[in-house]
GROMACS .gro file of C-alpha atoms in nm:
model
  162
    1MET     CA    1   1.692  -1.881  -0.432
    2LEU     CA    2   1.408  -2.085  -0.577
    3LEU     CA    3   1.410  -2.308  -0.271
    4LEU     CA    4   1.416  -2.017  -0.028
    5GLY     CA    5   1.160  -1.817  -0.218
    6ARG     CA    6   0.903  -2.078  -0.300
    7ARG     CA    7   0.888  -2.333  -0.020
    8ASP     CA    8   0.942  -2.239   0.340
    9ARG     CA    9   1.010  -1.873   0.401
   10GLU     CA   10   1.285  -1.961   0.648
   11PHE     CA   11   1.517  -2.258   0.695
   12ARG     CA   12   1.755  -2.367   0.966
   13LEU     CA   13   2.095  -2.370   0.800
   14SER     CA   14   2.129  -2.745   0.863
   15ASP     CA   15   1.783  -2.810   0.714
   16LEU     CA   16   1.865  -2.602   0.406
   17ALA     CA   17   2.187  -2.802   0.366
   18ALA     CA   18   1.989  -3.126   0.387
   19GLU     CA   19   1.740  -3.002   0.126
   20LEU     CA   20   2.030  -2.919  -0.104
   21GLY     CA   21   2.200  -3.252  -0.034
   22SER     CA   22   2.504  -3.062   0.088
   23SER     CA   23   2.709  -3.003   0.401
   24VAL     CA   24   2.651  -2.702   0.626
   25ALA     CA   25   2.991  -2.561   0.524
   26ALA     CA   26   2.920  -2.600   0.151
   27THR     CA   27   2.575  -2.446   0.197
   28MET     CA   28   2.731  -2.150   0.378
   29ALA     CA   29   2.966  -2.106   0.081
   30ILE     CA   30   2.661  -2.092  -0.148
   31VAL     CA   31   2.461  -1.860   0.079
   32SER     CA   32   2.741  -1.613   0.163
   33PRO     CA   33   2.749  -1.436  -0.177
   34LEU     CA   34   2.368  -1.413  -0.168
   35ILE     CA   35   2.391  -1.247   0.173
   36ALA     CA   36   2.651  -1.003   0.038
   37GLU     CA   37   2.414  -0.914  -0.248
   38GLY     CA   38   2.126  -0.857  -0.006
   39LEU     CA   39   1.920  -1.143  -0.149
   40VAL     CA   40   1.935  -1.362   0.163
   41GLU     CA   41   1.965  -1.289   0.532
   42MET     CA   42   2.077  -1.497   0.826
   43ARG     CA   43   1.934  -1.459   1.173
   44PRO     CA   44   2.058  -1.615   1.494
   45ALA     CA   45   1.868  -1.910   1.632
   46PRO     CA   46   1.755  -1.918   1.994
   47SER     CA   47   2.039  -2.163   2.061
   48TYR     CA   48   2.296  -1.946   1.879
   49ALA     CA   49   2.442  -2.269   1.737
   50ALA     CA   50   2.587  -2.216   1.388
   51HIS     CA   51   2.391  -2.501   1.228
   52ASP     CA   52   2.066  -2.361   1.376
   53MET     CA   53   2.109  -2.016   1.219
   54ARG     CA   54   1.800  -1.915   1.024
   55VAL     CA   55   1.832  -1.846   0.652
   56ALA     CA   56   1.563  -1.657   0.462
   57ALA     CA   57   1.522  -1.472   0.135
   58THR     CA   58   1.492  -1.095   0.173
   59GLU     CA   59   1.213  -0.900   0.006
   60ARG     CA   60   1.467  -0.799  -0.260
   61GLY     CA   61   1.566  -1.163  -0.307
   62LEU     CA   62   1.203  -1.268  -0.340
   63ALA     CA   63   1.139  -0.993  -0.594
   64LEU     CA   64   1.434  -1.104  -0.808
   65THR     CA   65   1.362  -1.476  -0.787
   66PRO     CA   66   1.181  -1.593  -1.098
   67ALA     CA   67   0.867  -1.795  -1.055
   68PRO     CA   68   0.951  -2.158  -1.119
   69SER     CA   69   0.858  -2.266  -1.466
   70ASN     CA   70   0.644  -2.570  -1.512
   71TRP     CA   71   0.951  -2.790  -1.549
   72ALA     CA   72   0.762  -3.104  -1.445
   73GLU     CA   73   0.528  -3.073  -1.742
   74THR     CA   74   0.826  -3.034  -1.974
   75VAL     CA   75   1.007  -3.336  -1.825
   76LEU     CA   76   0.695  -3.553  -1.835
   77GLY     CA   77   0.636  -3.452  -2.196
   78LYS     CA   78   0.985  -3.570  -2.286
   79VAL     CA   79   0.935  -3.896  -2.096
   80GLU     CA   80   0.617  -3.962  -2.294
   81GLU     CA   81   0.823  -3.940  -2.614
   82LEU     CA   82   1.034  -4.239  -2.503
   83ASP     CA   83   0.941  -4.591  -2.610
   84GLU     CA   84   0.775  -4.822  -2.355
   85PRO     CA   85   1.085  -5.026  -2.260
   86THR     CA   86   1.286  -4.706  -2.205
   87GLN     CA   87   1.006  -4.557  -1.992
   88ALA     CA   88   0.995  -4.872  -1.780
   89ARG     CA   89   1.375  -4.871  -1.740
   90LEU     CA   90   1.370  -4.502  -1.641
   91LEU     CA   91   1.094  -4.563  -1.385
   92ARG     CA   92   1.290  -4.855  -1.237
   93MET     CA   93   1.601  -4.637  -1.209
   94VAL     CA   94   1.412  -4.349  -1.045
   95THR     CA   95   1.222  -4.565  -0.795
   96THR     CA   96   1.538  -4.760  -0.709
   97ARG     CA   97   1.723  -4.434  -0.645
   98ILE     CA   98   1.438  -4.297  -0.432
   99THR     CA   99   1.439  -4.615  -0.224
  100GLN     CA  100   1.818  -4.595  -0.181
  101LEU     CA  101   1.802  -4.230  -0.070
  102GLN     CA  102   1.525  -4.313   0.175
  103ARG     CA  103   1.723  -4.603   0.327
  104GLU     CA  104   2.026  -4.373   0.364
  105GLY     CA  105   1.807  -4.119   0.542
  106ARG     CA  106   1.886  -3.853   0.281
  107ILE     CA  107   1.520  -3.796   0.189
  108PRO     CA  108   1.205  -3.866   0.389
  109VAL     CA  109   1.024  -4.193   0.334
  110SER     CA  110   0.733  -4.141   0.102
  111ARG     CA  111   0.425  -4.356   0.091
  112MET     CA  112   0.528  -4.541  -0.223
  113CYS     CA  113   0.478  -4.901  -0.324
  114LEU     CA  114   0.842  -4.999  -0.285
  115SER     CA  115   0.843  -4.926   0.089
  116CYS     CA  116   0.497  -5.072   0.159
  117ARG     CA  117   0.438  -5.395   0.348
  118PHE     CA  118   0.182  -5.498   0.083
  119PHE     CA  119   0.435  -5.469  -0.203
  120ASP     CA  120   0.574  -5.797  -0.331
  121GLY     CA  121   0.826  -5.713  -0.602
  122TYR     CA  122   0.877  -5.955  -0.889
  123ARG     CA  123   0.615  -6.197  -0.758
  124HIS     CA  124   0.519  -6.258  -1.123
  125PRO     CA  125   0.851  -6.240  -1.313
  126GLY     CA  126   0.852  -6.230  -1.691
  127THR     CA  127   0.501  -6.083  -1.715
  128GLU     CA  128   0.370  -5.736  -1.804
  129ALA     CA  129   0.269  -5.703  -1.436
  130PRO     CA  130   0.565  -5.847  -1.243
  131HIS     CA  131   0.478  -5.701  -0.900
  132HIS     CA  132   0.197  -5.785  -0.661
  133CYS     CA  133  -0.001  -5.568  -0.420
  134TRP     CA  134  -0.142  -5.776  -0.137
  135PHE     CA  135  -0.365  -5.489  -0.024
  136VAL     CA  136  -0.579  -5.534  -0.337
  137ASP     CA  137  -0.442  -5.885  -0.408
  138ALA     CA  138  -0.357  -5.807  -0.768
  139PRO     CA  139  -0.051  -5.801  -0.992
  140PHE     CA  140   0.066  -5.471  -1.140
  141GLY     CA  141   0.340  -5.329  -1.360
  142TYR     CA  142   0.581  -5.039  -1.339
  143ARG     CA  143   0.332  -4.787  -1.475
  144GLU     CA  144   0.102  -4.861  -1.182
  145LEU     CA  145   0.369  -4.806  -0.914
  146ARG     CA  146   0.249  -4.534  -0.680
  147LEU     CA  147   0.481  -4.273  -0.538
  148HIS     CA  148   0.218  -4.164  -0.286
  149CYS     CA  149  -0.043  -4.418  -0.183
  150PRO     CA  150  -0.317  -4.350   0.073
  151ASP     CA  151  -0.321  -4.720   0.169
  152HIS     CA  152   0.055  -4.744   0.233
  153ILE     CA  153   0.176  -4.919   0.548
  154GLN     CA  154   0.550  -4.887   0.605
  155GLY     CA  155   0.783  -5.188   0.580
  156GLY     CA  156   0.758  -5.548   0.682
  157ALA     CA  157   0.693  -5.850   0.469
  158PRO     CA  158   0.372  -5.864   0.269
  159PRO     CA  159   0.097  -6.081   0.415
  160ARG     CA  160   0.108  -6.382   0.185
  161THR     CA  161  -0.178  -6.616   0.128
  162GLY     CA  162  -0.153  -6.986   0.067
   0.00000   0.00000   0.00000
Protein backbone atom coordinates (compact mmCIF):
# COMPACT_ATOMS: atom_id res chain seq x y z
CA MET A 1 0.00 0.00 0.00
CA LEU A 2 2.87 2.37 0.72
CA LEU A 3 4.21 1.82 -2.78
CA LEU A 4 0.83 2.34 -4.43
CA GLY A 5 -0.08 5.29 -2.28
CA ARG A 6 3.11 7.27 -2.30
CA ARG A 7 4.85 6.83 -5.64
CA ASP A 8 2.96 6.43 -8.86
CA ARG A 9 -0.80 6.52 -8.52
CA GLU A 10 -1.13 3.60 -10.93
CA PHE A 11 1.11 0.70 -11.94
CA ARG A 12 0.99 -1.90 -14.65
CA LEU A 13 0.76 -5.21 -12.81
CA SER A 14 4.08 -6.33 -14.31
CA ASP A 15 5.76 -3.06 -13.26
CA LEU A 16 4.40 -3.37 -9.72
CA ALA A 17 5.75 -6.93 -9.58
CA ALA A 18 9.16 -5.68 -10.71
CA GLU A 19 9.14 -2.93 -8.06
CA LEU A 20 8.35 -5.54 -5.43
CA GLY A 21 10.99 -7.92 -6.79
CA SER A 22 8.28 -10.52 -7.30
CA SER A 23 6.53 -12.46 -10.04
CA VAL A 24 3.24 -11.30 -11.54
CA ALA A 25 1.48 -14.31 -9.98
CA ALA A 26 2.92 -13.62 -6.51
CA THR A 27 2.03 -9.94 -6.82
CA MET A 28 -1.53 -10.88 -7.76
CA ALA A 29 -1.68 -13.03 -4.60
CA ILE A 30 -0.64 -9.97 -2.58
CA VAL A 31 -3.00 -7.57 -4.35
CA SER A 32 -6.11 -9.81 -4.38
CA PRO A 33 -6.95 -9.44 -0.65
CA LEU A 34 -6.43 -5.67 -0.95
CA ILE A 35 -8.91 -5.62 -3.83
CA ALA A 36 -11.40 -7.62 -1.76
CA GLU A 37 -11.06 -5.06 1.06
CA GLY A 38 -11.62 -2.17 -1.35
CA LEU A 39 -8.15 -0.73 -0.80
CA VAL A 40 -6.88 -1.40 -4.33
CA GLU A 41 -8.56 -1.61 -7.71
CA MET A 42 -7.54 -3.20 -10.98
CA ARG A 43 -8.49 -1.79 -14.35
CA PRO A 44 -8.05 -3.39 -17.75
CA ALA A 45 -5.23 -2.17 -19.92
CA PRO A 46 -5.83 -1.15 -23.53
CA SER A 47 -4.24 -4.45 -24.57
CA TYR A 48 -6.36 -6.48 -22.10
CA ALA A 49 -3.23 -8.56 -21.40
CA ALA A 50 -3.15 -9.79 -17.80
CA HIS A 51 0.34 -8.45 -17.06
CA ASP A 52 -0.71 -5.01 -18.39
CA MET A 53 -3.67 -4.67 -16.02
CA ARG A 54 -3.53 -1.40 -14.10
CA VAL A 55 -3.32 -1.50 -10.31
CA ALA A 56 -4.10 1.56 -8.21
CA ALA A 57 -4.95 2.41 -4.62
CA THR A 58 -8.56 3.48 -4.10
CA GLU A 59 -9.44 6.66 -2.21
CA ARG A 60 -10.23 4.43 0.78
CA GLY A 61 -6.86 2.71 0.43
CA LEU A 62 -5.06 6.05 0.25
CA ALA A 63 -6.90 7.30 3.32
CA LEU A 64 -5.91 4.22 5.34
CA THR A 65 -2.29 4.14 4.18
CA PRO A 66 -0.04 5.72 6.78
CA ALA A 67 2.38 8.36 5.66
CA PRO A 68 5.82 6.79 5.46
CA SER A 69 7.89 7.53 8.50
CA ASN A 70 11.31 9.00 8.06
CA TRP A 71 12.88 5.54 8.10
CA ALA A 72 15.97 6.71 6.21
CA GLU A 73 16.88 9.12 9.00
CA THR A 74 16.51 6.33 11.55
CA VAL A 75 18.64 3.90 9.51
CA LEU A 76 21.34 6.49 8.86
CA GLY A 77 21.40 7.36 12.56
CA LYS A 78 22.04 3.71 13.39
CA VAL A 79 24.76 3.48 10.73
CA GLU A 80 26.52 6.49 12.26
CA GLU A 81 26.70 4.58 15.56
CA LEU A 82 28.83 1.87 13.91
CA ASP A 83 32.62 2.06 14.05
CA GLU A 84 34.51 3.15 10.90
CA PRO A 85 35.58 -0.33 9.71
CA THR A 86 32.01 -1.63 10.09
CA GLN A 87 30.62 1.38 8.19
CA ALA A 88 33.11 0.78 5.37
CA ARG A 89 32.24 -2.93 5.25
CA LEU A 90 28.51 -2.13 5.17
CA LEU A 91 28.99 0.39 2.36
CA ARG A 92 31.00 -2.16 0.36
CA MET A 93 28.25 -4.76 0.83
CA VAL A 94 25.48 -2.34 -0.20
CA THR A 95 27.28 -0.97 -3.27
CA THR A 96 28.28 -4.49 -4.35
CA ARG A 97 24.67 -5.63 -4.06
CA ILE A 98 23.41 -2.59 -5.98
CA THR A 99 25.89 -3.31 -8.76
CA GLN A 100 24.85 -6.98 -8.87
CA LEU A 101 21.14 -6.08 -9.07
CA GLN A 102 21.87 -3.59 -11.85
CA ARG A 103 23.84 -6.17 -13.87
CA GLU A 104 20.97 -8.65 -13.47
CA GLY A 105 18.55 -6.01 -14.73
CA ARG A 106 16.53 -6.17 -11.51
CA ILE A 107 16.94 -2.46 -10.74
CA PRO A 108 17.73 0.43 -13.06
CA VAL A 109 21.33 1.53 -13.44
CA SER A 110 21.99 4.53 -11.28
CA ARG A 111 24.67 7.08 -11.91
CA MET A 112 27.01 5.75 -9.23
CA CYS A 113 30.76 5.51 -9.16
CA LEU A 114 30.87 1.73 -9.52
CA SER A 115 29.24 1.81 -12.96
CA CYS A 116 31.15 4.87 -14.23
CA ARG A 117 33.84 4.73 -16.89
CA PHE A 118 35.99 7.06 -14.75
CA PHE A 119 35.93 4.71 -11.73
CA ASP A 120 39.09 2.68 -11.18
CA GLY A 121 38.47 0.45 -8.18
CA TYR A 122 41.37 -0.50 -5.95
CA ARG A 123 43.86 1.53 -7.98
CA HIS A 124 45.54 2.41 -4.66
CA PRO A 125 45.19 -0.77 -2.54
CA GLY A 126 46.04 -0.68 1.14
CA THR A 127 45.39 3.06 1.48
CA GLU A 128 42.60 5.08 3.08
CA ALA A 129 41.56 6.07 -0.47
CA PRO A 130 41.85 2.84 -2.48
CA HIS A 131 39.78 3.94 -5.51
CA HIS A 132 40.55 6.46 -8.22
CA CYS A 133 38.28 8.80 -10.17
CA TRP A 134 39.82 9.69 -13.51
CA PHE A 135 37.27 12.46 -14.07
CA VAL A 136 38.89 14.51 -11.30
CA ASP A 137 42.12 12.45 -11.36
CA ALA A 138 42.12 11.85 -7.63
CA PRO A 139 42.01 8.91 -5.23
CA PHE A 140 39.03 8.49 -2.92
CA GLY A 141 37.68 6.15 -0.26
CA TYR A 142 34.40 4.40 0.41
CA ARG A 143 32.85 7.39 2.16
CA GLU A 144 33.28 9.42 -1.03
CA LEU A 145 31.55 6.88 -3.30
CA ARG A 146 28.63 8.58 -4.99
CA LEU A 147 25.35 6.84 -5.58
CA HIS A 148 24.20 9.59 -7.94
CA CYS A 149 26.87 11.58 -9.73
CA PRO A 150 26.13 14.36 -12.23
CA ASP A 151 29.41 13.60 -14.06
CA HIS A 152 28.72 9.87 -14.47
CA ILE A 153 29.36 8.25 -17.86
CA GLN A 154 28.17 4.65 -18.07
CA GLY A 155 30.62 1.75 -18.39
CA GLY A 156 33.82 1.22 -20.25
CA ALA A 157 37.35 1.26 -18.96
CA PRO A 158 38.62 4.40 -17.29
CA PRO A 159 40.85 6.61 -19.42
CA ARG A 160 44.26 5.91 -17.91
CA THR A 161 47.19 8.23 -18.12
CA GLY A 162 50.80 7.22 -18.41
